[in-house]
Amino acid sequence: MRVSYTDLKQQFKRVLLSRGVAETTADDCAGMFADTSASGVYSHGVNRFPRFIQQLDAGDIVPDAEPSKLLSLGAIEQWDAHQGIGNLTARRMMDRAMQLADSHGIGLVALRNANHWMRGGGYGWQAAEKGYIGICWTNSIAVMPPWGSKECRIGTNPLIVAVPGNPITMVDMSMSMFSYGALELNRLAGKTLPVDGGFDNDGQLTRDPATIEENRRILPMGYWKGSALSIVLDMIATLLSGGSSVAEVTEDNRDEYGVSQVFIAIEIERLIDGNTRDEKLQRIMDYITSAERDNPEVAIRLPGHKFPRIQAENMRDGIPVDERVWARIQAL
């Protein structure tokens, strides 16, 4: 089914207000969930909303918490989120990173005690729309086995890199072959994965999303390489923020909250003029997309270029929502 942006946002806001969330906060948070859904990232928008409310009801999310600055070292700042609403706090921290970049050329904000930020790509896009290179990542609860293990000890720890231009080019990727949200989307649609996404209960590679969701033996992106990158991203976020590591989040909490995040903005207008930037980026894109196709019917993809088209379609035709997910939201 398809639901209009307005109806989707109104449902989100209704549920938040029913929990006593302040009007302005509820409107901003509902808008971010609706924006994520409109951009086509349903796994971290409409599909994630019931889980977000579950954590809000459990007290893991503190809706009126305000982030506070702990330390300033020029271009680097350390903040505490106090378990505030994840997407609102993350947007604010990327704004702060851009402010630091205006003064120093680069700005880095490290955040502790944060909650799930929903669509991480939204904060990279936020920076790129204003002309900055945006880089951010987060750690998480342990939901992936390190390479060589069958027990979850590392996070999917998504990494985002966004490059300003026309169009914006952006990578938004977890350190697993598929995020758990993508597994859910494929399971709900009755689809198998296009490539191996994890291991079955016998230790064999599988494309069945339901099996991987159940046994949690999700496959690291690039096998040992994704496992290694997950580990170092966790280490850096923990050290810069002074916050919790994947190990601490997993062992000390009953659920995923109190994570550590990093937001980086790089101001490039003083490094290269706009026309030269656009020419160089266009040459890169033309060189890539002019390569001979493996399948003449399938275009060569550039990361992030699909989002404006998907958003335009969803705003015009309505946002695709699984009927079961919509029923759960209406029942909240």
Tab-separated table of C-alpha atoms in Angstrom:
chain	number	residue	atom	x	y	z
A	1	MET	CA	0.000	0.000	0.000
A	2	ARG	CA	1.015	3.642	-0.350
A	3	VAL	CA	0.536	6.300	2.317
A	4	SER	CA	0.904	10.037	1.776
A	5	TYR	CA	3.765	11.872	3.444
A	6	THR	CA	1.278	13.963	5.417
A	7	ASP	CA	-0.644	10.945	6.730
A	8	LEU	CA	2.562	9.139	7.654
A	9	LYS	CA	3.938	12.098	9.567
A	10	GLN	CA	0.612	12.646	11.323
A	11	GLN	CA	0.559	9.038	12.532
A	12	PHE	CA	4.126	9.310	13.825
A	13	LYS	CA	3.336	12.577	15.602
A	14	ARG	CA	0.102	11.209	17.093
A	15	VAL	CA	1.961	8.314	18.707
A	16	LEU	CA	4.713	10.575	20.046
A	17	LEU	CA	2.256	13.061	21.515
A	18	SER	CA	0.395	10.200	23.201
A	19	ARG	CA	3.637	9.468	25.089
A	20	GLY	CA	3.836	13.021	26.373
A	21	VAL	CA	6.570	14.146	23.966
A	22	ALA	CA	6.601	17.938	23.601
A	23	GLU	CA	4.795	19.322	20.536
A	24	THR	CA	7.863	20.775	18.787
A	25	THR	CA	9.975	17.705	19.522
A	26	ALA	CA	7.234	15.359	18.317
A	27	ASP	CA	6.804	17.341	15.092
A	28	ASP	CA	10.543	17.402	14.360
A	29	CYS	CA	11.019	13.714	15.129
A	30	ALA	CA	7.956	12.663	13.128
A	31	GLY	CA	9.197	14.774	10.213
A	32	MET	CA	12.575	13.042	10.227
A	33	PHE	CA	10.954	9.582	10.244
A	34	ALA	CA	8.696	10.647	7.372
A	35	ASP	CA	11.632	12.167	5.438
A	36	THR	CA	13.621	8.943	5.792
A	37	SER	CA	10.655	6.941	4.518
A	38	ALA	CA	10.085	9.329	1.615
A	39	SER	CA	13.740	8.915	0.598
A	40	GLY	CA	13.161	5.182	0.192
A	41	VAL	CA	14.995	4.054	3.323
A	42	TYR	CA	11.951	2.269	4.725
A	43	SER	CA	14.001	-0.007	6.974
A	44	HIS	CA	15.088	2.954	9.119
A	45	GLY	CA	11.934	5.034	8.682
A	46	VAL	CA	8.421	3.596	8.810
A	47	ASN	CA	9.569	0.022	9.540
A	48	ARG	CA	11.771	1.139	12.426
A	49	PHE	CA	9.188	3.369	14.116
A	50	PRO	CA	7.467	0.669	16.238
A	51	ARG	CA	10.864	-0.408	17.568
A	52	PHE	CA	11.681	3.231	18.373
A	53	ILE	CA	8.443	3.529	20.357
A	54	GLN	CA	9.244	0.298	22.189
A	55	GLN	CA	12.526	1.814	23.372
A	56	LEU	CA	10.795	5.083	24.253
A	57	ASP	CA	8.249	3.200	26.380
A	58	ALA	CA	11.068	1.254	28.067
A	59	GLY	CA	12.802	4.471	29.112
A	60	ASP	CA	15.888	3.847	26.987
A	61	ILE	CA	15.147	7.092	25.094
A	62	VAL	CA	14.801	10.307	27.105
A	63	PRO	CA	12.639	12.552	24.879
A	64	ASP	CA	13.340	15.844	26.674
A	65	ALA	CA	17.109	15.316	27.039
A	66	GLU	CA	19.360	18.030	25.624
A	67	PRO	CA	22.930	17.273	24.461
A	68	SER	CA	25.701	19.065	26.335
A	69	LYS	CA	29.273	19.932	25.329
A	70	LEU	CA	31.920	18.311	27.495
A	71	LEU	CA	35.189	19.352	25.865
A	72	SER	CA	36.444	21.664	23.121
A	73	LEU	CA	39.817	21.298	21.371
A	74	GLY	CA	39.513	23.730	18.483
A	75	ALA	CA	38.126	21.739	15.581
A	76	ILE	CA	37.243	18.783	17.835
A	77	GLU	CA	34.436	18.703	20.368
A	78	GLN	CA	33.121	16.042	22.711
A	79	TRP	CA	29.399	15.952	23.561
A	80	ASP	CA	27.027	13.892	25.718
A	81	ALA	CA	23.590	13.059	24.274
A	82	HIS	CA	22.107	11.985	27.642
A	83	GLN	CA	20.132	9.305	25.738
A	84	GLY	CA	18.076	11.872	23.856
A	85	ILE	CA	16.102	11.126	20.684
A	86	GLY	CA	18.695	9.745	18.281
A	87	ASN	CA	17.763	11.341	14.968
A	88	LEU	CA	17.222	14.818	16.432
A	89	THR	CA	20.523	14.708	18.326
A	90	ALA	CA	22.463	13.443	15.305
A	91	ARG	CA	21.122	16.243	13.098
A	92	ARG	CA	22.172	18.782	15.702
A	93	MET	CA	25.680	17.283	15.997
A	94	MET	CA	26.261	17.429	12.234
A	95	ASP	CA	25.134	21.067	12.303
A	96	ARG	CA	27.724	21.671	15.004
A	97	ALA	CA	30.435	19.927	12.967
A	98	MET	CA	29.680	22.272	10.055
A	99	GLN	CA	29.926	25.283	12.347
A	100	LEU	CA	33.365	24.107	13.478
A	101	ALA	CA	34.370	23.561	9.849
A	102	ASP	CA	33.483	27.176	9.072
A	103	SER	CA	36.116	28.256	11.601
A	104	HIS	CA	38.746	25.551	11.165
A	105	GLY	CA	38.194	24.045	7.718
A	106	ILE	CA	37.207	20.778	9.386
A	107	GLY	CA	34.930	20.023	12.305
A	108	LEU	CA	34.641	16.824	14.316
A	109	VAL	CA	32.033	16.142	16.979
A	110	ALA	CA	32.266	12.944	19.024
A	111	LEU	CA	29.095	11.981	20.870
A	112	ARG	CA	28.581	9.619	23.815
A	113	ASN	CA	25.408	8.197	25.397
A	114	ALA	CA	23.545	8.475	22.095
A	115	ASN	CA	20.574	6.517	20.798
A	116	HIS	CA	20.054	4.888	17.409
A	117	TRP	CA	20.206	7.643	14.792
A	118	MET	CA	17.860	5.821	12.360
A	119	ARG	CA	19.058	6.717	8.809
A	120	GLY	CA	22.738	7.611	9.106
A	121	GLY	CA	22.860	8.754	5.495
A	122	GLY	CA	20.568	11.646	6.359
A	123	TYR	CA	23.366	13.384	8.261
A	124	GLY	CA	25.916	12.955	5.488
A	125	TRP	CA	23.326	14.308	3.039
A	126	GLN	CA	22.636	17.192	5.429
A	127	ALA	CA	26.298	18.252	5.193
A	128	ALA	CA	26.647	17.675	1.449
A	129	GLU	CA	23.536	19.751	0.690
A	130	LYS	CA	25.308	22.712	2.289
A	131	GLY	CA	28.559	22.147	0.406
A	132	TYR	CA	30.556	20.160	2.977
A	133	ILE	CA	31.997	16.675	2.762
A	134	GLY	CA	30.066	14.800	5.442
A	135	ILE	CA	31.468	11.740	7.223
A	136	CYS	CA	29.859	10.003	10.174
A	137	TRP	CA	29.577	6.633	11.827
A	138	THR	CA	28.169	4.970	14.911
A	139	ASN	CA	28.826	1.861	16.903
A	140	SER	CA	26.010	-0.429	18.008
A	141	ILE	CA	25.080	-3.412	20.097
A	142	ALA	CA	26.887	-6.616	19.068
A	143	VAL	CA	24.786	-8.079	16.239
A	144	MET	CA	27.462	-9.585	13.961
A	145	PRO	CA	30.051	-12.337	14.453
A	146	PRO	CA	33.657	-11.235	13.872
A	147	TRP	CA	35.323	-13.140	11.046
A	148	GLY	CA	36.052	-16.680	12.177
A	149	SER	CA	33.347	-16.691	14.862
A	150	LYS	CA	29.695	-17.744	15.029
A	151	GLU	CA	28.925	-15.604	18.091
A	152	CYS	CA	27.971	-11.918	17.837
A	153	ARG	CA	30.757	-9.743	19.275
A	154	ILE	CA	30.944	-6.749	16.876
A	155	GLY	CA	28.482	-4.157	15.584
A	156	THR	CA	27.309	-3.440	12.057
A	157	ASN	CA	28.644	0.097	12.779
A	158	PRO	CA	27.374	1.948	9.663
A	159	LEU	CA	29.706	4.406	7.929
A	160	ILE	CA	28.517	7.337	5.804
A	161	VAL	CA	30.582	9.428	3.367
A	162	ALA	CA	28.788	12.147	1.369
A	163	VAL	CA	30.349	14.328	-1.357
A	164	PRO	CA	28.714	17.627	-2.346
A	165	GLY	CA	27.924	18.102	-6.016
A	166	ASN	CA	25.105	17.932	-8.497
A	167	PRO	CA	23.975	15.294	-7.761
A	168	ILE	CA	25.234	14.457	-4.264
A	169	THR	CA	27.228	11.224	-4.170
A	170	MET	CA	26.938	9.261	-0.941
A	171	VAL	CA	27.866	5.902	0.543
A	172	ASP	CA	25.695	4.767	3.461
A	173	MET	CA	26.709	1.268	4.453
A	174	SER	CA	26.738	-1.018	7.425
A	175	MET	CA	29.747	-3.259	7.930
A	176	SER	CA	27.550	-6.262	7.124
A	177	MET	CA	26.636	-7.374	3.612
A	178	PHE	CA	23.053	-6.346	4.419
A	179	SER	CA	21.685	-4.337	7.321
A	180	TYR	CA	19.111	-6.032	9.523
A	181	GLY	CA	16.620	-3.552	8.117
A	182	ALA	CA	17.362	-4.809	4.605
A	183	LEU	CA	16.918	-8.392	5.792
A	184	GLU	CA	13.510	-7.434	7.178
A	185	LEU	CA	12.480	-5.712	3.945
A	186	ASN	CA	13.357	-8.775	1.882
A	187	ARG	CA	11.643	-11.149	4.328
A	188	LEU	CA	8.450	-9.076	4.352
A	189	ALA	CA	8.502	-9.010	0.544
A	190	GLY	CA	9.033	-12.784	0.386
A	191	LYS	CA	12.340	-12.347	-1.443
A	192	THR	CA	15.693	-14.069	-1.150
A	193	LEU	CA	18.834	-11.934	-1.039
A	194	PRO	CA	20.631	-11.225	-4.345
A	195	VAL	CA	23.939	-12.462	-2.889
A	196	ASP	CA	24.943	-14.430	0.209
A	197	GLY	CA	24.083	-12.464	3.344
A	198	GLY	CA	25.001	-14.778	6.195
A	199	PHE	CA	25.310	-18.326	7.417
A	200	ASP	CA	22.605	-20.904	8.094
A	201	ASN	CA	22.514	-23.050	11.219
A	202	ASP	CA	24.920	-25.531	9.636
A	203	GLY	CA	27.522	-22.862	8.898
A	204	GLN	CA	26.792	-22.715	5.161
A	205	LEU	CA	26.381	-19.421	3.314
A	206	THR	CA	22.722	-18.551	2.726
A	207	ARG	CA	20.545	-15.992	0.977
A	208	ASP	CA	17.518	-16.598	3.193
A	209	PRO	CA	16.900	-13.359	5.159
A	210	ALA	CA	14.646	-15.008	7.770
A	211	THR	CA	17.311	-17.529	8.749
A	212	ILE	CA	19.923	-14.796	9.200
A	213	GLU	CA	17.550	-12.605	11.225
A	214	GLU	CA	16.876	-15.532	13.538
A	215	ASN	CA	20.373	-16.929	14.099
A	216	ARG	CA	22.151	-13.521	13.862
A	217	ARG	CA	24.989	-15.026	11.809
A	218	ILE	CA	25.069	-12.075	9.419
A	219	LEU	CA	27.999	-11.861	7.004
A	220	PRO	CA	30.524	-9.009	7.367
A	221	MET	CA	30.885	-6.856	4.255
A	222	GLY	CA	33.933	-8.112	2.379
A	223	TYR	CA	34.274	-11.031	4.817
A	224	TRP	CA	37.321	-10.325	7.035
A	225	LYS	CA	37.635	-6.755	5.724
A	226	GLY	CA	34.203	-5.680	6.963
A	227	SER	CA	34.902	-7.363	10.275
A	228	ALA	CA	38.181	-5.453	10.635
A	229	LEU	CA	36.625	-2.115	9.665
A	230	SER	CA	33.813	-2.621	12.170
A	231	ILE	CA	36.360	-3.131	14.931
A	232	VAL	CA	38.443	-0.025	14.185
A	233	LEU	CA	35.370	2.199	13.725
A	234	ASP	CA	34.198	1.083	17.163
A	235	MET	CA	37.623	1.788	18.656
A	236	ILE	CA	37.841	5.299	17.178
A	237	ALA	CA	34.287	6.276	18.165
A	238	THR	CA	34.896	5.009	21.699
A	239	LEU	CA	38.202	6.842	22.105
A	240	LEU	CA	37.054	10.154	20.606
A	241	SER	CA	33.798	10.302	22.557
A	242	GLY	CA	34.987	8.713	25.787
A	243	GLY	CA	31.764	6.735	25.545
A	244	SER	CA	30.736	3.104	25.390
A	245	SER	CA	32.211	0.512	23.055
A	246	VAL	CA	30.240	-2.264	21.385
A	247	ALA	CA	31.326	-4.527	24.233
A	248	GLU	CA	30.058	-2.113	26.889
A	249	VAL	CA	26.787	-1.385	25.076
A	250	THR	CA	26.151	-5.121	24.746
A	251	GLU	CA	27.220	-6.283	28.202
A	252	ASP	CA	25.970	-3.349	30.307
A	253	ASN	CA	22.576	-2.629	28.705
A	254	ARG	CA	19.411	-4.643	28.182
A	255	ASP	CA	18.993	-3.099	24.723
A	256	GLU	CA	20.855	-0.904	22.216
A	257	TYR	CA	21.258	2.556	23.708
A	258	GLY	CA	24.103	4.702	24.975
A	259	VAL	CA	26.128	4.228	21.778
A	260	SER	CA	29.048	6.351	20.536
A	261	GLN	CA	29.024	8.370	17.308
A	262	VAL	CA	31.328	10.596	15.247
A	263	PHE	CA	30.324	13.469	12.935
A	264	ILE	CA	32.846	15.127	10.595
A	265	ALA	CA	32.314	18.059	8.219
A	266	ILE	CA	34.985	19.310	5.806
A	267	GLU	CA	34.632	22.743	4.242
A	268	ILE	CA	35.913	22.517	0.661
A	269	GLU	CA	34.909	25.849	-0.886
A	270	ARG	CA	38.194	27.427	0.203
A	271	LEU	CA	40.148	24.462	-1.159
A	272	ILE	CA	38.700	24.369	-4.653
A	273	ASP	CA	36.390	26.713	-6.576
A	274	GLY	CA	32.903	25.516	-7.462
A	275	ASN	CA	33.370	25.209	-11.222
A	276	THR	CA	36.577	23.204	-10.891
A	277	ARG	CA	34.941	20.964	-8.294
A	278	ASP	CA	31.990	20.247	-10.573
A	279	GLU	CA	34.227	19.576	-13.579
A	280	LYS	CA	36.404	17.122	-11.665
A	281	LEU	CA	33.428	15.296	-10.170
A	282	GLN	CA	31.729	15.088	-13.566
A	283	ARG	CA	34.841	13.597	-15.134
A	284	ILE	CA	34.965	10.935	-12.414
A	285	MET	CA	31.284	10.090	-12.903
A	286	ASP	CA	31.508	10.046	-16.714
A	287	TYR	CA	34.561	7.800	-16.619
A	288	ILE	CA	32.751	5.303	-14.397
A	289	THR	CA	29.384	5.261	-16.143
A	290	SER	CA	30.877	5.042	-19.655
A	291	ALA	CA	32.414	1.645	-18.903
A	292	GLU	CA	31.090	-1.285	-20.907
A	293	ARG	CA	28.143	-2.793	-19.064
A	294	ASP	CA	28.077	-6.384	-17.934
A	295	ASN	CA	24.338	-6.391	-18.674
A	296	PRO	CA	23.222	-3.829	-21.290
A	297	GLU	CA	19.850	-3.549	-19.523
A	298	VAL	CA	21.337	-2.658	-16.135
A	299	ALA	CA	22.935	0.752	-15.657
A	300	ILE	CA	26.183	1.249	-13.768
A	301	ARG	CA	25.264	2.668	-10.380
A	302	LEU	CA	26.754	5.644	-8.606
A	303	PRO	CA	26.170	5.685	-4.844
A	304	GLY	CA	23.309	7.835	-3.584
A	305	HIS	CA	22.152	9.113	-6.972
A	306	LYS	CA	18.834	7.242	-6.744
A	307	PHE	CA	17.504	9.102	-3.695
A	308	PRO	CA	16.162	12.295	-5.345
A	309	ARG	CA	14.231	10.233	-7.905
A	310	ILE	CA	12.765	7.921	-5.247
A	311	GLN	CA	11.806	10.860	-3.058
A	312	ALA	CA	10.065	12.631	-5.939
A	313	GLU	CA	8.098	9.467	-6.781
A	314	ASN	CA	7.100	8.855	-3.162
A	315	MET	CA	6.004	12.439	-2.584
A	316	ARG	CA	3.894	12.253	-5.748
A	317	ASP	CA	2.469	8.720	-5.467
A	318	GLY	CA	2.647	8.018	-1.732
A	319	ILE	CA	5.208	6.147	0.339
A	320	PRO	CA	5.213	2.315	0.073
A	321	VAL	CA	4.318	0.795	3.438
A	322	ASP	CA	3.890	-2.872	4.290
A	323	GLU	CA	0.290	-3.418	5.461
A	324	ARG	CA	1.478	-5.299	8.563
A	325	VAL	CA	3.793	-2.456	9.581
A	326	TRP	CA	1.047	0.137	9.001
A	327	ALA	CA	-1.359	-1.858	11.168
A	328	ARG	CA	1.201	-1.948	13.994
A	329	ILE	CA	1.711	1.826	13.815
A	330	GLN	CA	-2.028	2.552	13.789
A	331	ALA	CA	-2.475	0.289	16.829
A	332	LEU	CA	0.141	2.130	18.895
